[in-house]
Every structure is written in C-alpha cells, then in structure tokens.
Amino acid sequence: MKTYRIAFIPGDGVGPEVALEARLALEACARKFSFAVEGETFGWNCDYYLAHGRMMPEDGLEVLRSFDAVFLGSVGDPAKVPDHISLGPLLAIRQGFCQYVNLRPIRMLEGVSSPVTTATPQTVDFVVVRENTEGEYSHLGGIFSPDEPHGFATQMAVFSRKGCERVIRYAFELARKRKAQGHMGRVTNCTKSNALNYSMVFWDKIFREVALQYPDIENDYLLVDALTMFMVSKPQRFDVIVASNLFGDIITDLGSVLQGGMGFAAGANLNPEKEFPSMFEPIHGSALDIAGKGVVNPLASIESARMMLEHFGEEEAARALLAAEQEVLAKGMVRTRDMGGSSSTQEMGAAVRAALQAQ
Ligand code: IPM
Ligand code: MG
C-alpha cells in the first residue's frame, strides 16, 4: 500500500486547529482509497522560538526533506516574535525547496456567499499562479543609518530569466489542462511594467516569449492596479493569472473575499519537478483573536490538503473530497461563524468526513 509521509507544522494561533482537521481529512481519504498517511508533527512556532531562540532547528530543512509533503497551519504571533522573524522559515522552505509555484485557486463553491455582488459560483473560478521564490521577496537590501536623518533602506527585487520562465510556463500548462476541462484557456499576465521599468519589462518580455509557444491558449495582460479592479467588477474574465511574488500575495487576499473569505482560501507551494517536498497551507494567518475557540473554518486547510492529494496523483480521492465539501456547503446545515452560522471547526471537519464516507 502506498504510504505518504507528511510533516505537519501546526504553527501558531488557529494553526493547530486547522492542521488537525486537514490531517483527519487526509486520513479519511486514505482509509477510503487504500493508501496510508504517516504524519509527524513539528512544534516549530513562536513558543519554540521563545524556548530555543530560533523558529526551527538549524537542520530543519534537512529534516523536512525526507517527507513527501509538508502541511503548514499558520505561523505568527507578533506579541511574542516579530513577524519578519517568525515568518523566516516559511519563506526559507518555499525558497530552499524550490517551491517556485504558489498555486492559489479562487473558486466560489455553491452555498457560500461573498460581500462582492458580482461573485457567484459561475463567475468566480480561476487560479492564481504566484511566483514563490524570488521577485520582490529576494531579501536583498539593507537598512543604513536607521536613526540618522540621512538614513535609508533598500529592498531589491530579483527577476531571473529562469525564475520567470518556469512559473510562466507552469501557468500556460495549467491553462491548457483547464481548457481540456472546459475552461476558457487564457493566461493573464499581472504586471506593472508601466512603472517598474526593468523588472516588469523583463517579466513581460519572457511572458511574451513563453506565450508564443502556446498558440492554443489566449493571453493578455493587465497592470496589477487595473487587475484588482477587474477581479471585483468582472471576475469571470479570469482563468489563470500569473503574478510575481508580491503581486500574487496581494491579489490572492482580494481573491479570498471573492470566494467567500479567508475560510475558503487554499494554497499549495509546489516544486513541480518533485525534487523536494511541496508545502500546503491555508492562505489565512494565525487569526489569534479566534484561536483556541474551535470556531475557525477548517475548509481552507481541508482544501489545501486536497491539493496535496492532487499533487500526489491521488485524483480519485481528491475528487471525492471536493464532492464531500461541495455537498456539505450546498446543504447549508453546517456553517461556521465566518459563514454566518454557529458550527464549530470540528463540526465542519466531521461533516466533510461523513459526506466522504457516505459516498
Ligand atoms: C502568504 C502570506 C506570506 C507571504 C507572509 C506571511 C510572509 O501573506 O502566504 O500569502 O507574504 O507570502
Ligand atoms: Mg498573503
């Protein structure tokens, strides 16, 4: 029997609650579809930092390397550790494991509502492919004479040909796959080359080069500011959006509102070549205000776990889990607080597993 070894990093805040539900969903799929899940939990969070002076052990990446995948709940507790320190390992894993695709589906499921009136299950169904290893997150720069009147800071963005090309190519391949499933077959380039005259002009050039190799896929481009406007006013015009690291970060928070809120926004940090483990995580943060109360919506994490199954090639299990989520949402009997209901995290997770079981 195929066994998948998964490293769970529950993290801070609501992380442990949602990571548990993700794990239970994976285990339920394993039982039904005859594979095994072997999980190991790593308590690398802000409390670990307070005890050890670091967010994860020095050989953390080596430890994770031997797993088939990583599941991350959420990290961050600024009262204990400043965010730019606590989030170091997240970025180190993305970069160190060459997880150059951050795949973030923006899809509204039946039974969910959004404050954006244009958003319906018919209009909101696209995917953001975010560059995840370089761009504006290069960590190059410095703070000079911070307390002097002449003090300044620099932060460099790095756009390499290899880095741009591989993620843009991934977006076109994805659009081709989606087209075969009935989507429109379009990649939209999220850019800002009217102002960023080196990095984004270079990015656009590579986008055009790659696009030429996909004559069957439509391509267009939107400046990121206009793109946010269209995401709200005309979400149905999008199929696959490819974006740099920072722009992808920003537009996927907006996307989460279209799909019904952070409670539904899932993500996968993929190393498509599978040379390293990929990492799956909900987009939401640690939500400290509701942590430990059993009220967080676990669907973003269950969806992220489902993306893990897709990555493993467990297509049948992934489809079944989606159908279970869809059934629970469409029936509307179990609704967490963010959905205007009063069901708990556990009740939502259990309802999805029961629907899966009953299929
Ligand atoms: C995300 C988050 C992270 C990012 C933060 C926590 C560093 O916002 O995954 O979207 O900017 O990538
Ligand atoms: Mg973000």
Short mmCIF file of C-alpha atoms and ligand atoms in Angstrom, two decimals, residues 94 104 130 137 248-250 252-253 262 283, ligand 2:
data_model
loop_
_atom_site.label_atom_id
_atom_site.label_comp_id
_atom_site.label_asym_id
_atom_site.label_seq_id
_atom_site.Cartn_x
_atom_site.Cartn_y
_atom_site.Cartn_z
CA ARG A 94 9.49 27.95 -0.15
CA ARG A 104 -3.98 29.58 -5.26
CA ARG A 130 2.19 33.18 -7.92
CA TYR A 137 10.86 38.65 -1.79
CA GLY A 248 0.42 37.36 -6.22
CA ASP A 249 0.37 37.74 -2.46
CA ILE A 250 -1.80 40.84 -2.62
CA THR A 252 -4.96 36.43 -3.57
CA ASP A 253 -6.17 38.14 -0.41
CA MET A 262 -10.22 33.53 4.10
CA ILE A 283 -3.73 31.42 2.98
MG MG B 2 -0.55 36.80 1.85
#
